[in-house]
mmCIF file of C-alpha atoms in Angstrom:
data_model
loop_
_atom_site.group_PDB
_atom_site.id
_atom_site.type_symbol
_atom_site.label_atom_id
_atom_site.label_comp_id
_atom_site.label_asym_id
_atom_site.label_seq_id
_atom_site.Cartn_x
_atom_site.Cartn_y
_atom_site.Cartn_z
ATOM 1 C CA MET M 1 -182.701 123.890 58.621
ATOM 2 C CA PHE M 2 -182.611 124.535 62.508
ATOM 3 C CA HIS M 3 -179.998 122.168 63.215
ATOM 4 C CA ALA M 4 -177.541 123.711 60.800
ATOM 5 C CA SER M 5 -178.428 127.182 61.784
ATOM 6 C CA SER M 6 -177.337 126.359 65.060
ATOM 7 C CA ALA M 7 -174.119 124.308 64.111
ATOM 8 C CA ARG M 8 -173.488 127.858 61.890
ATOM 9 C CA GLY M 9 -173.511 129.579 65.402
ATOM 10 C CA GLU M 10 -171.732 127.763 67.309
ATOM 11 C CA GLU M 11 -168.919 127.111 64.930
ATOM 12 C CA MET M 12 -168.912 131.099 65.146
ATOM 13 C CA LEU M 13 -168.984 131.318 68.809
ATOM 14 C CA SER M 14 -166.550 129.133 69.000
ATOM 15 C CA GLN M 15 -164.069 131.534 66.801
ATOM 16 C CA LEU M 16 -164.729 134.468 68.427
ATOM 17 C CA ASP M 17 -163.744 132.662 71.879
ATOM 18 C CA PRO M 18 -161.930 129.800 71.659
ATOM 19 C CA THR M 19 -162.912 129.285 75.513
ATOM 20 C CA ALA M 20 -166.756 129.571 74.895
ATOM 21 C CA MET M 21 -167.921 125.893 74.115
ATOM 22 C CA THR M 22 -165.429 124.334 76.526
ATOM 23 C CA GLU M 23 -167.545 121.878 78.861
ATOM 24 C CA PRO M 24 -166.093 119.801 81.428
ATOM 25 C CA MET M 25 -165.359 116.679 79.659
ATOM 26 C CA MET M 26 -163.952 115.221 82.607
ATOM 27 C CA LYS M 27 -165.924 113.283 85.634
ATOM 28 C CA ILE M 28 -164.792 112.681 89.396
ATOM 29 C CA GLY M 29 -162.330 109.825 89.578
ATOM 30 C CA ASP M 30 -160.861 110.212 85.957
ATOM 31 C CA LEU M 31 -157.504 110.992 87.314
ATOM 32 C CA ALA M 32 -157.745 107.887 89.830
ATOM 33 C CA ASN M 33 -158.763 105.589 86.701
ATOM 34 C CA HIS M 34 -156.036 106.557 84.755
ATOM 35 C CA GLY M 35 -153.334 105.826 87.179
ATOM 36 C CA LEU M 36 -151.205 108.530 88.698
ATOM 37 C CA THR M 37 -147.544 107.955 89.113
ATOM 38 C CA THR M 38 -147.109 111.181 91.095
ATOM 39 C CA THR M 39 -146.398 111.066 94.859
ATOM 40 C CA LEU M 40 -149.448 111.512 97.353
ATOM 41 C CA PRO M 41 -149.118 114.694 98.312
ATOM 42 C CA THR M 42 -149.171 115.766 94.530
ATOM 43 C CA GLN M 43 -151.660 113.431 93.831
ATOM 44 C CA LEU M 44 -154.092 115.328 96.657
ATOM 45 C CA VAL M 45 -153.735 118.587 94.700
ATOM 46 C CA GLU M 46 -154.536 116.964 91.355
ATOM 47 C CA TYR M 47 -157.376 115.419 92.770
ATOM 48 C CA CYS M 48 -158.538 118.794 94.047
ATOM 49 C CA LEU M 49 -158.374 120.402 90.638
ATOM 50 C CA GLU M 50 -160.127 117.621 89.198
ATOM 51 C CA TYR M 51 -162.579 118.111 91.869
ATOM 52 C CA ALA M 52 -162.875 121.887 91.152
ATOM 53 C CA HIS M 53 -162.526 121.637 86.928
ATOM 54 C CA VAL M 54 -165.588 119.097 87.118
ATOM 55 C CA THR M 55 -167.762 120.949 89.804
ATOM 56 C CA THR M 56 -167.236 124.396 88.669
ATOM 57 C CA GLY M 57 -167.779 123.996 85.137
ATOM 58 C CA LEU M 58 -165.089 126.452 84.613
ATOM 59 C CA PRO M 59 -162.178 125.803 81.838
ATOM 60 C CA TRP M 60 -158.781 124.946 83.323
ATOM 61 C CA TRP M 61 -157.343 128.713 83.532
ATOM 62 C CA ALA M 62 -160.033 129.641 85.472
ATOM 63 C CA THR M 63 -159.889 127.078 87.543
ATOM 64 C CA ILE M 64 -156.480 127.229 88.250
ATOM 65 C CA MET M 65 -156.957 131.193 89.610
ATOM 66 C CA VAL M 66 -160.127 130.203 91.093
ATOM 67 C CA VAL M 67 -157.906 127.357 93.229
ATOM 68 C CA THR M 68 -154.946 129.482 93.551
ATOM 69 C CA VAL M 69 -156.865 132.291 94.929
ATOM 70 C CA GLY M 70 -158.785 130.219 97.369
ATOM 71 C CA ILE M 71 -155.802 128.504 98.716
ATOM 72 C CA ARG M 72 -153.904 131.624 99.490
ATOM 73 C CA THR M 73 -157.219 133.231 101.202
ATOM 74 C CA ALA M 74 -156.930 130.055 103.447
ATOM 75 C CA LEU M 75 -153.760 130.471 104.459
ATOM 76 C CA PHE M 76 -154.104 134.612 105.016
ATOM 77 C CA PRO M 77 -154.979 134.091 108.477
ATOM 78 C CA LEU M 78 -151.681 132.422 108.998
ATOM 79 C CA ALA M 79 -149.946 135.438 107.529
ATOM 80 C CA VAL M 80 -151.822 138.208 109.542
ATOM 81 C CA TYR M 81 -150.366 135.623 112.714
ATOM 82 C CA SER M 82 -147.064 135.729 111.126
ATOM 83 C CA GLN M 83 -147.352 139.482 110.505
ATOM 84 C CA ARG M 84 -148.055 140.187 114.463
ATOM 85 C CA GLU M 85 -144.809 138.041 115.649
ATOM 86 C CA LEU M 86 -143.194 140.046 113.071
ATOM 87 C CA VAL M 87 -143.843 143.384 114.548
ATOM 88 C CA LYS M 88 -142.824 141.835 118.067
ATOM 89 C CA THR M 89 -139.714 140.506 116.581
ATOM 90 C CA ASN M 90 -138.656 144.019 114.532
ATOM 91 C CA ASN M 91 -139.425 146.496 117.800
ATOM 92 C CA SER M 92 -137.073 144.317 119.899
ATOM 93 C CA LYS M 93 -134.409 144.052 117.658
ATOM 94 C CA PRO M 94 -132.821 147.437 118.427
ATOM 95 C CA GLU M 95 -132.638 146.468 122.353
ATOM 96 C CA PHE M 96 -131.131 142.887 121.523
ATOM 97 C CA ASP M 97 -128.648 144.641 119.275
ATOM 98 C CA ARG M 98 -127.475 147.094 122.151
ATOM 99 C CA LEU M 99 -127.493 143.421 124.083
ATOM 100 C CA LYS M 100 -125.569 141.934 121.673
ATOM 101 C CA GLN M 101 -122.655 144.846 121.477
ATOM 102 C CA LYS M 102 -122.225 144.881 125.120
ATOM 103 C CA LEU M 103 -121.482 141.193 125.110
ATOM 104 C CA ASP M 104 -119.015 141.540 121.929
ATOM 105 C CA LYS M 105 -117.141 144.221 123.946
ATOM 106 C CA THR M 106 -116.960 142.297 126.730
ATOM 107 C CA GLN M 107 -115.404 139.417 124.875
ATOM 108 C CA ALA M 108 -113.004 141.783 123.719
ATOM 109 C CA ARG M 109 -111.913 142.772 126.859
ATOM 110 C CA GLY M 110 -111.754 139.416 128.003
ATOM 111 C CA ASP M 111 -114.227 139.831 130.822
ATOM 112 C CA THR M 112 -114.876 136.038 131.395
ATOM 113 C CA ILE M 113 -117.469 136.360 134.090
ATOM 114 C CA MET M 114 -119.317 139.143 132.864
ATOM 115 C CA SER M 115 -119.454 137.448 129.351
ATOM 116 C CA ILE M 116 -121.113 134.395 130.505
ATOM 117 C CA GLN M 117 -123.642 136.142 132.238
ATOM 118 C CA MET M 118 -124.291 138.527 129.041
ATOM 119 C CA SER M 119 -124.381 135.199 127.318
ATOM 120 C CA ASN M 120 -127.163 134.400 129.333
ATOM 121 C CA GLN M 121 -129.003 137.474 128.596
ATOM 122 C CA VAL M 122 -128.466 137.203 124.808
ATOM 123 C CA ALA M 123 -129.652 133.493 124.686
ATOM 124 C CA ASN M 124 -133.032 134.202 126.833
ATOM 125 C CA PHE M 125 -133.942 138.017 125.039
ATOM 126 C CA TYR M 126 -136.615 136.083 123.095
ATOM 127 C CA LYS M 127 -137.625 133.975 125.358
ATOM 128 C CA ASP M 128 -138.266 136.069 127.975
ATOM 129 C CA ARG M 129 -140.552 138.259 125.833
ATOM 130 C CA GLY M 130 -142.496 135.666 124.896
ATOM 131 C CA ILE M 131 -141.257 135.966 120.949
ATOM 132 C CA LYS M 132 -140.203 133.388 118.927
ATOM 133 C CA PRO M 133 -138.635 134.674 115.167
ATOM 134 C CA PHE M 134 -139.425 131.538 113.850
ATOM 135 C CA ARG M 135 -143.222 132.307 113.981
ATOM 136 C CA ALA M 136 -142.723 135.542 111.807
ATOM 137 C CA MET M 137 -141.463 133.157 109.012
ATOM 138 C CA MET M 138 -144.343 130.930 109.363
ATOM 139 C CA GLY M 139 -146.644 132.613 106.815
ATOM 140 C CA ASN M 140 -144.127 132.724 104.122
ATOM 141 C CA LEU M 141 -143.050 129.186 104.911
ATOM 142 C CA SER M 142 -146.506 128.189 104.461
ATOM 143 C CA ILE M 143 -146.710 128.810 101.043
ATOM 144 C CA VAL M 144 -143.530 126.981 99.612
ATOM 145 C CA PRO M 145 -144.958 123.736 100.086
ATOM 146 C CA PHE M 146 -148.521 124.827 98.294
ATOM 147 C CA MET M 147 -146.044 126.420 95.356
ATOM 148 C CA LEU M 148 -143.973 123.091 94.931
ATOM 149 C CA LEU M 149 -146.948 121.254 94.930
ATOM 150 C CA MET M 150 -149.012 122.746 92.547
ATOM 151 C CA PHE M 151 -146.593 123.232 89.770
ATOM 152 C CA LEU M 152 -145.692 119.792 90.500
ATOM 153 C CA ALA M 153 -149.524 118.674 90.070
ATOM 154 C CA LEU M 154 -149.957 121.270 86.735
ATOM 155 C CA ARG M 155 -146.558 119.904 84.863
ATOM 156 C CA ASP M 156 -148.148 116.397 85.153
ATOM 157 C CA LEU M 157 -151.731 117.269 84.510
ATOM 158 C CA ALA M 158 -150.565 118.794 81.001
ATOM 159 C CA THR M 159 -149.073 115.618 80.444
ATOM 160 C CA ILE M 160 -152.759 113.221 80.631
ATOM 161 C CA PRO M 161 -154.595 113.326 77.962
ATOM 162 C CA ILE M 162 -157.548 113.160 79.395
ATOM 163 C CA THR M 163 -157.424 116.144 81.054
ATOM 164 C CA HIS M 164 -158.022 117.815 78.218
ATOM 165 C CA MET M 165 -155.562 120.790 79.214
ATOM 166 C CA SER M 166 -154.757 121.610 75.197
ATOM 167 C CA THR M 167 -158.309 123.421 74.923
ATOM 168 C CA GLY M 168 -158.397 124.843 78.627
ATOM 169 C CA GLY M 169 -156.923 128.044 77.775
ATOM 170 C CA LEU M 170 -157.637 131.727 75.985
ATOM 171 C CA TYR M 171 -156.432 134.128 73.418
ATOM 172 C CA TRP M 172 -152.784 133.022 72.113
ATOM 173 C CA PHE M 173 -152.338 129.907 75.380
ATOM 174 C CA VAL M 174 -155.330 127.840 74.364
ATOM 175 C CA ASP M 175 -152.890 125.000 74.692
ATOM 176 C CA LEU M 176 -152.011 125.090 78.233
ATOM 177 C CA SER M 177 -149.875 121.846 77.736
ATOM 178 C CA GLN M 178 -147.349 123.767 75.821
ATOM 179 C CA ALA M 179 -144.956 126.390 76.316
ATOM 180 C CA ASP M 180 -145.862 129.726 75.184
ATOM 181 C CA PRO M 181 -144.572 130.813 71.769
ATOM 182 C CA TYR M 182 -144.481 134.427 72.257
ATOM 183 C CA PHE M 183 -142.650 134.754 75.775
ATOM 184 C CA ILE M 184 -145.791 136.726 77.309
ATOM 185 C CA LEU M 185 -146.420 134.693 80.230
ATOM 186 C CA PRO M 186 -142.809 134.010 81.080
ATOM 187 C CA THR M 187 -142.018 137.735 81.008
ATOM 188 C CA LEU M 188 -145.397 138.694 82.856
ATOM 189 C CA SER M 189 -144.537 135.884 85.554
ATOM 190 C CA CYS M 190 -141.534 136.993 86.654
ATOM 191 C CA LEU M 191 -141.973 140.789 86.226
ATOM 192 C CA GLY M 192 -144.442 139.799 89.277
ATOM 193 C CA MET M 193 -142.378 137.715 91.083
ATOM 194 C CA MET M 194 -139.895 141.141 90.978
ATOM 195 C CA GLY M 195 -142.417 143.373 92.046
ATOM 196 C CA SER M 196 -143.807 141.388 94.998
ATOM 197 C CA MET M 197 -140.278 140.570 96.196
ATOM 198 C CA GLU M 198 -139.506 144.465 95.708
ATOM 199 C CA LEU M 199 -142.599 145.074 97.917
ATOM 200 C CA GLN M 200 -142.491 142.855 100.435
ATOM 201 C CA SER M 201 -138.471 143.887 100.868
ATOM 202 C CA ARG M 202 -139.952 147.658 101.056
ATOM 203 C CA LEU M 203 -142.699 147.125 103.567
ATOM 204 C CA ASN M 204 -141.721 144.250 105.893
ATOM 205 C CA SER M 205 -137.886 145.259 106.611
ATOM 206 C CA SER M 206 -137.379 147.656 109.177
ATOM 207 C CA MET M 207 -134.192 148.876 107.552
ATOM 208 C CA ASN M 208 -133.537 149.247 103.681
ATOM 209 C CA SER M 209 -132.102 146.588 101.506
ATOM 210 C CA SER M 210 -128.206 146.494 100.452
ATOM 211 C CA PRO M 211 -127.686 147.991 96.796
ATOM 212 C CA GLY M 212 -126.027 144.620 96.261
ATOM 213 C CA MET M 213 -128.996 141.982 97.650
ATOM 214 C CA LYS M 214 -131.851 144.754 95.283
ATOM 215 C CA LEU M 215 -129.334 143.832 92.395
ATOM 216 C CA MET M 216 -129.104 140.141 93.102
ATOM 217 C CA MET M 217 -133.020 139.715 93.244
ATOM 218 C CA ARG M 218 -133.503 141.584 90.087
ATOM 219 C CA SER M 219 -131.370 139.967 88.279
ATOM 220 C CA MET M 220 -132.852 136.323 89.488
ATOM 221 C CA GLY M 221 -136.076 137.523 88.198
ATOM 222 C CA VAL M 222 -134.468 138.368 84.917
ATOM 223 C CA LEU M 223 -132.632 135.154 84.322
ATOM 224 C CA ALA M 224 -135.729 133.135 85.658
ATOM 225 C CA ILE M 225 -137.137 133.939 81.978
ATOM 226 C CA PHE M 226 -134.406 131.942 80.258
ATOM 227 C CA PHE M 227 -135.001 128.831 82.776
ATOM 228 C CA THR M 228 -138.852 128.645 82.856
ATOM 229 C CA TYR M 229 -139.682 129.873 79.206
ATOM 230 C CA ALA M 230 -140.144 126.104 78.053
ATOM 231 C CA LEU M 231 -142.770 125.084 81.114
ATOM 232 C CA PRO M 232 -146.582 124.692 80.117
ATOM 233 C CA THR M 233 -148.430 127.620 80.120
ATOM 234 C CA ASN M 234 -150.746 126.166 83.059
ATOM 235 C CA VAL M 235 -147.798 126.746 85.249
ATOM 236 C CA PHE M 236 -147.508 130.764 84.425
ATOM 237 C CA VAL M 237 -151.662 130.981 84.753
ATOM 238 C CA PHE M 238 -150.511 129.542 88.360
ATOM 239 C CA TRP M 239 -147.468 131.327 88.716
ATOM 240 C CA ILE M 240 -149.282 134.809 87.571
ATOM 241 C CA THR M 241 -151.929 134.431 89.943
ATOM 242 C CA ASN M 242 -149.794 133.546 93.057
ATOM 243 C CA ASN M 243 -147.646 136.883 92.372
ATOM 244 C CA ILE M 244 -150.977 138.842 91.989
ATOM 245 C CA CYS M 245 -151.967 137.330 95.610
ATOM 246 C CA SER M 246 -148.497 137.834 96.927
ATOM 247 C CA ILE M 247 -148.722 141.670 95.715
ATOM 248 C CA ILE M 248 -152.074 142.173 97.329
ATOM 249 C CA GLN M 249 -151.357 140.662 100.768
ATOM 250 C CA PRO M 250 -149.103 142.879 101.787
ATOM 251 C CA LEU M 251 -150.360 145.632 101.009
ATOM 252 C CA VAL M 252 -153.569 144.529 102.661
ATOM 253 C CA LEU M 253 -151.684 143.499 105.912
ATOM 254 C CA HIS M 254 -149.914 146.994 105.516
ATOM 255 C CA ASN M 255 -153.026 148.915 105.671
ATOM 256 C CA ARG M 256 -153.759 151.219 108.467
ATOM 257 C CA THR M 257 -157.488 150.086 108.713
ATOM 258 C CA PHE M 258 -156.753 146.666 108.755
ATOM 259 C CA ARG M 259 -154.233 146.425 110.900
ATOM 260 C CA LYS M 260 -155.791 148.103 113.620
ATOM 261 C CA TRP M 261 -158.905 145.151 112.698
ATOM 262 C CA ALA M 262 -156.658 142.670 112.853
ATOM 263 C CA ASN M 263 -155.237 143.950 116.249
ATOM 264 C CA ILE M 264 -151.532 143.974 114.305
ATOM 265 C CA GLY M 265 -149.268 147.033 115.889
ATOM 266 C CA ASP M 266 -147.402 149.358 114.187
ATOM 267 C CA THR M 267 -143.549 149.100 113.227
ATOM 268 C CA ILE M 268 -141.249 150.866 114.899
ATOM 269 C CA LYS M 269 -138.570 151.793 112.440
ATOM 270 C CA SER M 270 -135.126 152.263 114.134
ATOM 271 C CA THR M 271 -132.193 154.181 113.166
ATOM 272 C CA TYR M 272 -129.920 152.471 115.450
ATOM 273 C CA VAL M 273 -126.983 150.662 113.339
ATOM 274 C CA THR M 274 -124.494 148.611 115.241
ATOM 275 C CA LYS M 275 -121.572 149.032 113.063
ATOM 276 C CA ASP M 276 -119.393 147.783 115.898
ATOM 277 C CA ALA M 277 -121.466 144.930 116.819
ATOM 278 C CA SER M 278 -121.133 143.446 113.094
ATOM 279 C CA PRO M 279 -119.364 139.836 113.603
ATOM 280 C CA THR M 280 -117.036 140.049 110.713
ATOM 281 C CA LYS M 281 -115.746 143.053 112.167
ATOM 282 C CA MET M 282 -115.261 141.963 115.557
ATOM 283 C CA LEU M 283 -113.794 138.614 113.983
ATOM 284 C CA MET M 284 -111.106 140.822 112.202
ATOM 285 C CA ASP M 285 -110.465 143.319 115.109
ATOM 286 C CA ARG M 286 -109.512 140.247 117.063
ATOM 287 C CA LEU M 287 -107.396 138.728 114.337
ATOM 288 C CA MET M 288 -105.799 142.041 113.636
ATOM 289 C CA LYS M 289 -105.262 142.682 118.056
ATOM 290 C CA ARG M 290 -103.403 139.026 117.597
ATOM 291 C CA LYS M 291 -101.368 139.777 114.996
ATOM 292 C CA LYS M 292 -100.360 142.649 116.748
ATOM 293 C CA GLU M 293 -99.371 141.301 119.734
ATOM 294 C CA LYS M 294 -97.336 138.176 118.275
ATOM 295 C CA PHE M 295 -95.327 141.361 116.213
ATOM 296 C CA VAL M 296 -94.739 143.060 119.680
ATOM 297 C CA VAL M 297 -93.653 140.001 121.540
ATOM 298 C CA ARG M 298 -91.534 138.928 118.619
ATOM 299 C CA HIS M 299 -89.991 142.497 118.322
ATOM 300 C CA LYS M 300 -89.001 142.319 121.845
ATOM 301 C CA GLN M 301 -87.341 138.990 121.609
ATOM 302 C CA SER M 302 -85.779 140.096 118.696
ATOM 303 C CA LYS M 303 -84.237 142.886 120.764
ATOM 304 C CA LYS M 304 -82.767 140.391 123.361
#
C-alpha cells in the first residue's frame, strides 16, 4: 500500500516537473571510460562539465548555466584590466589622430625629412605613453576560445548516451540532445546576441557606429537563427546564459561606483573627427593630384 502510494506520488511529481526526479546518473570517469574522440582542450571542458554535473547533482540545464557563469566570473578580472587599457587608448586617440593627420599632410607636401621625423613619432606614440592597444582587446578575446570549446563539448555530449542529455532539460526542451521544435531558444539566443553587441557598441565606443555597421550587425543576428536552429538545445542553454553575462558585464563595468572602486578612469568622448586624415581620402587625393599633373604635362607637350 505504502509503495503504491509512493510510486503514484513520484509519477505525479514527474508529470508536474520533468526535472524534479532527475538524478545524476553518471559517475566521474564515465566519459573517460567511454572513450572521447574529440581533441584534448574539448575533452577537458567535457570532463569539467561531467565533474560539475556529478558533484552538484544538478540537472544538465542547470549544470551548463552554472559552469558558464563560473567561467565568465573567473574571466571578469581580465575584462576589468582590459577596460582600464581601453580607457587609456580611447583617451589618447584624439591626440594620435591629430599627429597622424599632420603626417599625412606632410607626406602630401613631399617634405621627406619632416615625414621621417613624424613617422617615428607616430610609430612610438603608444609606446612612449606605455599604451598597448592589444591589451584593450584581451577581455573580449579571452571569451572566444571558451565559447568555441563549450560549443564543441556540448555538441559532442549530446551524442553520447551515457550523459543522459535526453532527460536533462525542462519545460518544452526536456531533451537537450535535440533541436528546439518551436524555435524559441534559437530566437532568444540571437536576440540576446544582438542585444549584447548593441549595448557594447554604445558603451565602449567613443564615437557612434555607422548606420551601415549597425544594419550589418542586426542582419547577422537575424540570419543566425536560420543557420543555428538545428543545433541541440544544450548549446542554446549555454549561448543564452553567456549572452546574459555579456549584457550584465558591460553594465557593471560602466557603473560609476564600480569604476571608482576598480580604479577605471572616465572615457573622454571626443568630438574631434579627422576627415582629412582618412587613408582612403588621402589616397584618392594623391591619385587625383597625379592625374592632374599628367594631364597638364600632356597638354603642354601637345601645344609644343
